[in-house]
Amino acid sequence: MRDIDKTTAADAARAADDRKTAPMTMIQALRSAMDVMLGRDDDVVVYGQDVGYFGGVFRVTDGLQARYGKQRVFDAPISEGGIVGTAVGMAAYGLRPVVEIQFADYFYPATDQIVSEAARLRYRSAGDFTAPLTIRMPCGGGIYGGQTHSQSPEAFFTHVCGLRTVMPSNPYDAKGLLIAAIENDDPVIFLEPKRLYNGPFDGHHDRPVVSWSKHPLGEVPEGHYTVPLDKAAVFRPGSDLTVLAYGTMVWVAEAAARETGVDAEIVDLRTLWPLDLDTVVASVKKTGRCVIVHEATRTSGFGAELAALVQEHCFYELEAPIERVAGWDTPYPHAQEWAYFPGPDRVGAAFKRAMEG
């Protein structure tokens, strides 16, 4: 567990919040966010494959249909294009749909609806219409899902103007970000790291699972609150180098810092686009070194954009080449899951290269 004296923005927000809190997993926090919004706004609807009666494959929507009825929480056919297409139409006419793509790997049939319709609606209508919809997608590996249940496709979405792309790393942020996404008038791609659903994961798959109930960021307000969609958090202050990470890799980077003794400042991006460039630049200029970590494949991954921005804005402050640690340029291998997954050993090796550079 991290040093609790080194607080994140989420910790500070939680500490300042005098509302009743409860220990929650990320699953429970996401469910609570939808519960809050269904209760506050009659225009919010939730649907997707098996999200109604069954409660979703990961049970994130469990109990919501029983509480709000089949007209507001319902199942959809196995048609990602149909799910997103109907959501675009609902959003254009005033509803705020929250739809689930059962695994992020399955979004591809909905690409035209996401890119050509949802992302472009405000622009092509000269602001007459917006598309306030949220598309939830469980993403990432670490659960032996193989090539079709483990992808991290965030870079596809950050490339598309008109979309917001979000990936939380803990229950507190997950709830606040999801509420902010539902209330936002832009289409939001909300990526949920599956390996973090039930507890923080530092990449050591051979160790006992740690529950969110044992971590401060698992303490979540029960009511309404938001986390800004355009603000990163300094997850761990440090002075030796800056780590830019999001999702599961935030916890892997923390483990690597602990195990190598490198005083790494870990910036949890939280929202990939729009990017909080000010926080990124301030950190890198302070430390003079930068390591970028993500689970997605390396080539054309979001880390490449981050590296370009750091080079552009921090060139004269850099003391060493920028390091990138990512998944390999292969499909996610079922039999070699942990050879693909960027664990603390690979991240720690990058820390040492950056410090020696």
Short mmCIF file of N, CA and C in Angstrom, two decimals, residues 15-88:
data_model
loop_
_atom_site.label_atom_id
_atom_site.label_comp_id
_atom_site.label_asym_id
_atom_site.label_seq_id
_atom_site.Cartn_x
_atom_site.Cartn_y
_atom_site.Cartn_z
N ALA A 15 -11.48 13.69 1.21
CA ALA A 15 -11.32 14.20 2.57
C ALA A 15 -12.17 15.45 2.79
N ALA A 16 -12.33 16.26 1.74
CA ALA A 16 -13.10 17.49 1.85
C ALA A 16 -14.60 17.24 1.76
N ASP A 17 -14.97 16.05 1.37
CA ASP A 17 -16.37 15.72 1.17
C ASP A 17 -16.95 15.19 2.49
N ASP A 18 -17.92 15.93 3.05
CA ASP A 18 -18.47 15.55 4.35
C ASP A 18 -19.70 14.66 4.21
N ARG A 19 -19.99 14.18 2.99
CA ARG A 19 -21.14 13.29 2.82
C ARG A 19 -20.78 11.87 3.27
N LYS A 20 -21.81 11.09 3.46
CA LYS A 20 -21.62 9.72 3.91
C LYS A 20 -20.89 8.92 2.86
N THR A 21 -19.91 8.15 3.28
CA THR A 21 -19.15 7.30 2.37
C THR A 21 -19.34 5.84 2.74
N ALA A 22 -18.94 4.98 1.80
CA ALA A 22 -19.01 3.54 2.02
C ALA A 22 -17.88 2.88 1.25
N PRO A 23 -17.36 1.76 1.74
CA PRO A 23 -16.34 1.04 0.97
C PRO A 23 -16.99 0.44 -0.28
N MET A 24 -16.36 0.65 -1.42
CA MET A 24 -16.89 0.14 -2.69
C MET A 24 -15.76 -0.40 -3.54
N THR A 25 -16.06 -1.48 -4.25
CA THR A 25 -15.20 -1.90 -5.35
C THR A 25 -15.46 -0.96 -6.52
N MET A 26 -14.66 -1.08 -7.57
CA MET A 26 -14.93 -0.26 -8.74
C MET A 26 -16.27 -0.64 -9.37
N ILE A 27 -16.60 -1.93 -9.34
CA ILE A 27 -17.90 -2.36 -9.84
C ILE A 27 -19.02 -1.64 -9.10
N GLN A 28 -18.95 -1.63 -7.78
CA GLN A 28 -19.98 -0.99 -6.98
C GLN A 28 -20.01 0.51 -7.17
N ALA A 29 -18.84 1.13 -7.35
CA ALA A 29 -18.78 2.57 -7.56
C ALA A 29 -19.42 2.96 -8.88
N LEU A 30 -19.16 2.18 -9.92
CA LEU A 30 -19.77 2.45 -11.23
C LEU A 30 -21.29 2.26 -11.16
N ARG A 31 -21.72 1.21 -10.48
CA ARG A 31 -23.16 0.98 -10.31
C ARG A 31 -23.79 2.14 -9.54
N SER A 32 -23.10 2.60 -8.50
CA SER A 32 -23.61 3.71 -7.71
C SER A 32 -23.74 4.97 -8.56
N ALA A 33 -22.78 5.21 -9.46
CA ALA A 33 -22.86 6.38 -10.34
C ALA A 33 -24.11 6.33 -11.21
N MET A 34 -24.38 5.17 -11.80
CA MET A 34 -25.57 5.05 -12.64
C MET A 34 -26.84 5.13 -11.81
N ASP A 35 -26.80 4.56 -10.63
CA ASP A 35 -27.95 4.62 -9.72
C ASP A 35 -28.27 6.08 -9.39
N VAL A 36 -27.25 6.85 -9.05
CA VAL A 36 -27.43 8.26 -8.72
C VAL A 36 -28.03 9.01 -9.90
N MET A 37 -27.51 8.78 -11.09
CA MET A 37 -27.96 9.54 -12.25
C MET A 37 -29.35 9.09 -12.72
N LEU A 38 -29.65 7.82 -12.62
CA LEU A 38 -31.01 7.36 -12.95
C LEU A 38 -32.02 7.99 -12.00
N GLY A 39 -31.62 8.16 -10.75
CA GLY A 39 -32.52 8.76 -9.77
C GLY A 39 -32.67 10.26 -9.93
N ARG A 40 -31.62 10.93 -10.40
CA ARG A 40 -31.64 12.39 -10.52
C ARG A 40 -32.25 12.89 -11.82
N ASP A 41 -32.11 12.10 -12.88
CA ASP A 41 -32.45 12.59 -14.22
C ASP A 41 -33.27 11.53 -14.96
N ASP A 42 -34.53 11.85 -15.24
CA ASP A 42 -35.40 10.89 -15.93
C ASP A 42 -34.98 10.66 -17.38
N ASP A 43 -34.09 11.49 -17.91
CA ASP A 43 -33.62 11.33 -19.29
C ASP A 43 -32.49 10.30 -19.41
N VAL A 44 -31.97 9.82 -18.28
CA VAL A 44 -30.89 8.82 -18.31
C VAL A 44 -31.50 7.44 -18.51
N VAL A 45 -30.97 6.71 -19.48
CA VAL A 45 -31.34 5.31 -19.71
C VAL A 45 -30.05 4.49 -19.80
N VAL A 46 -30.13 3.24 -19.40
CA VAL A 46 -28.98 2.33 -19.39
C VAL A 46 -29.35 1.08 -20.15
N TYR A 47 -28.53 0.70 -21.14
CA TYR A 47 -28.82 -0.54 -21.86
C TYR A 47 -27.58 -1.09 -22.55
N GLY A 48 -27.70 -2.33 -22.98
CA GLY A 48 -26.61 -3.05 -23.63
C GLY A 48 -26.87 -4.55 -23.53
N GLN A 49 -25.92 -5.33 -23.92
CA GLN A 49 -26.09 -6.78 -23.90
C GLN A 49 -26.07 -7.30 -22.46
N ASP A 50 -27.17 -7.89 -22.04
CA ASP A 50 -27.28 -8.53 -20.72
C ASP A 50 -27.20 -7.57 -19.55
N VAL A 51 -27.36 -6.27 -19.77
CA VAL A 51 -27.21 -5.34 -18.65
C VAL A 51 -28.47 -5.22 -17.81
N GLY A 52 -29.61 -5.70 -18.30
CA GLY A 52 -30.87 -5.54 -17.60
C GLY A 52 -31.09 -6.59 -16.53
N TYR A 53 -31.81 -7.64 -16.87
CA TYR A 53 -32.14 -8.70 -15.91
C TYR A 53 -30.88 -9.35 -15.33
N PHE A 54 -29.89 -9.60 -16.17
CA PHE A 54 -28.68 -10.31 -15.76
C PHE A 54 -27.73 -9.41 -14.98
N GLY A 55 -27.78 -8.10 -15.23
CA GLY A 55 -26.91 -7.18 -14.51
C GLY A 55 -25.53 -7.01 -15.11
N GLY A 56 -25.35 -7.45 -16.35
CA GLY A 56 -24.05 -7.31 -17.00
C GLY A 56 -23.13 -8.46 -16.71
N VAL A 57 -22.21 -8.71 -17.64
CA VAL A 57 -21.31 -9.85 -17.48
C VAL A 57 -20.43 -9.70 -16.23
N PHE A 58 -20.13 -8.45 -15.84
CA PHE A 58 -19.35 -8.20 -14.62
C PHE A 58 -20.24 -7.71 -13.48
N ARG A 59 -21.56 -7.75 -13.67
CA ARG A 59 -22.56 -7.38 -12.66
C ARG A 59 -22.50 -5.89 -12.29
N VAL A 60 -22.00 -5.07 -13.19
CA VAL A 60 -21.91 -3.64 -12.89
C VAL A 60 -23.30 -3.02 -12.79
N THR A 61 -24.26 -3.50 -13.57
CA THR A 61 -25.61 -2.92 -13.56
C THR A 61 -26.58 -3.77 -12.74
N ASP A 62 -26.07 -4.64 -11.92
CA ASP A 62 -26.92 -5.54 -11.15
C ASP A 62 -27.90 -4.77 -10.27
N GLY A 63 -29.17 -5.10 -10.37
CA GLY A 63 -30.19 -4.49 -9.53
C GLY A 63 -30.80 -3.21 -10.06
N LEU A 64 -30.22 -2.63 -11.09
CA LEU A 64 -30.73 -1.35 -11.59
C LEU A 64 -32.07 -1.51 -12.30
N GLN A 65 -32.25 -2.61 -13.05
CA GLN A 65 -33.52 -2.82 -13.73
C GLN A 65 -34.65 -3.02 -12.71
N ALA A 66 -34.36 -3.80 -11.68
CA ALA A 66 -35.38 -4.03 -10.66
C ALA A 66 -35.80 -2.72 -9.99
N ARG A 67 -34.89 -1.79 -9.89
CA ARG A 67 -35.18 -0.53 -9.21
C ARG A 67 -35.85 0.49 -10.12
N TYR A 68 -35.44 0.54 -11.40
CA TYR A 68 -35.92 1.61 -12.27
C TYR A 68 -36.81 1.12 -13.41
N GLY A 69 -36.95 -0.18 -13.55
CA GLY A 69 -37.88 -0.70 -14.54
C GLY A 69 -37.24 -0.99 -15.89
N LYS A 70 -38.00 -1.74 -16.70
CA LYS A 70 -37.49 -2.22 -17.98
C LYS A 70 -37.47 -1.16 -19.07
N GLN A 71 -38.10 -0.03 -18.85
CA GLN A 71 -38.06 1.03 -19.84
C GLN A 71 -36.83 1.92 -19.70
N ARG A 72 -36.15 1.84 -18.55
CA ARG A 72 -34.97 2.69 -18.34
C ARG A 72 -33.68 1.88 -18.22
N VAL A 73 -33.78 0.61 -17.91
CA VAL A 73 -32.61 -0.28 -17.85
C VAL A 73 -33.00 -1.56 -18.56
N PHE A 74 -32.43 -1.79 -19.73
CA PHE A 74 -32.94 -2.90 -20.53
C PHE A 74 -31.83 -3.54 -21.36
N ASP A 75 -32.14 -4.74 -21.83
CA ASP A 75 -31.21 -5.51 -22.65
C ASP A 75 -31.32 -5.11 -24.12
N ALA A 76 -30.22 -5.29 -24.84
CA ALA A 76 -30.18 -4.99 -26.27
C ALA A 76 -29.72 -6.23 -27.02
N PRO A 77 -30.06 -6.34 -28.30
CA PRO A 77 -29.56 -7.46 -29.11
C PRO A 77 -28.04 -7.41 -29.24
N ILE A 78 -27.48 -8.52 -29.68
CA ILE A 78 -26.03 -8.57 -29.89
C ILE A 78 -25.72 -7.82 -31.19
N SER A 79 -25.68 -6.52 -31.09
CA SER A 79 -25.42 -5.65 -32.24
C SER A 79 -24.83 -4.34 -31.73
N GLU A 80 -23.51 -4.27 -31.68
CA GLU A 80 -22.86 -3.07 -31.16
C GLU A 80 -23.20 -1.84 -32.00
N GLY A 81 -23.28 -2.02 -33.31
CA GLY A 81 -23.67 -0.90 -34.16
C GLY A 81 -25.08 -0.43 -33.85
N GLY A 82 -25.98 -1.38 -33.59
CA GLY A 82 -27.34 -1.02 -33.23
C GLY A 82 -27.43 -0.34 -31.87
N ILE A 83 -26.65 -0.83 -30.92
CA ILE A 83 -26.66 -0.25 -29.58
C ILE A 83 -26.22 1.22 -29.64
N VAL A 84 -25.09 1.47 -30.29
CA VAL A 84 -24.58 2.84 -30.34
C VAL A 84 -25.43 3.70 -31.27
N GLY A 85 -25.89 3.14 -32.38
CA GLY A 85 -26.72 3.91 -33.31
C GLY A 85 -27.99 4.41 -32.67
N THR A 86 -28.68 3.56 -31.93
CA THR A 86 -29.90 4.00 -31.24
C THR A 86 -29.56 5.02 -30.15
N ALA A 87 -28.40 4.87 -29.51
CA ALA A 87 -28.00 5.83 -28.48
C ALA A 87 -27.76 7.21 -29.08
N VAL A 88 -27.18 7.26 -30.28
CA VAL A 88 -26.97 8.55 -30.94
C VAL A 88 -28.31 9.23 -31.19
#
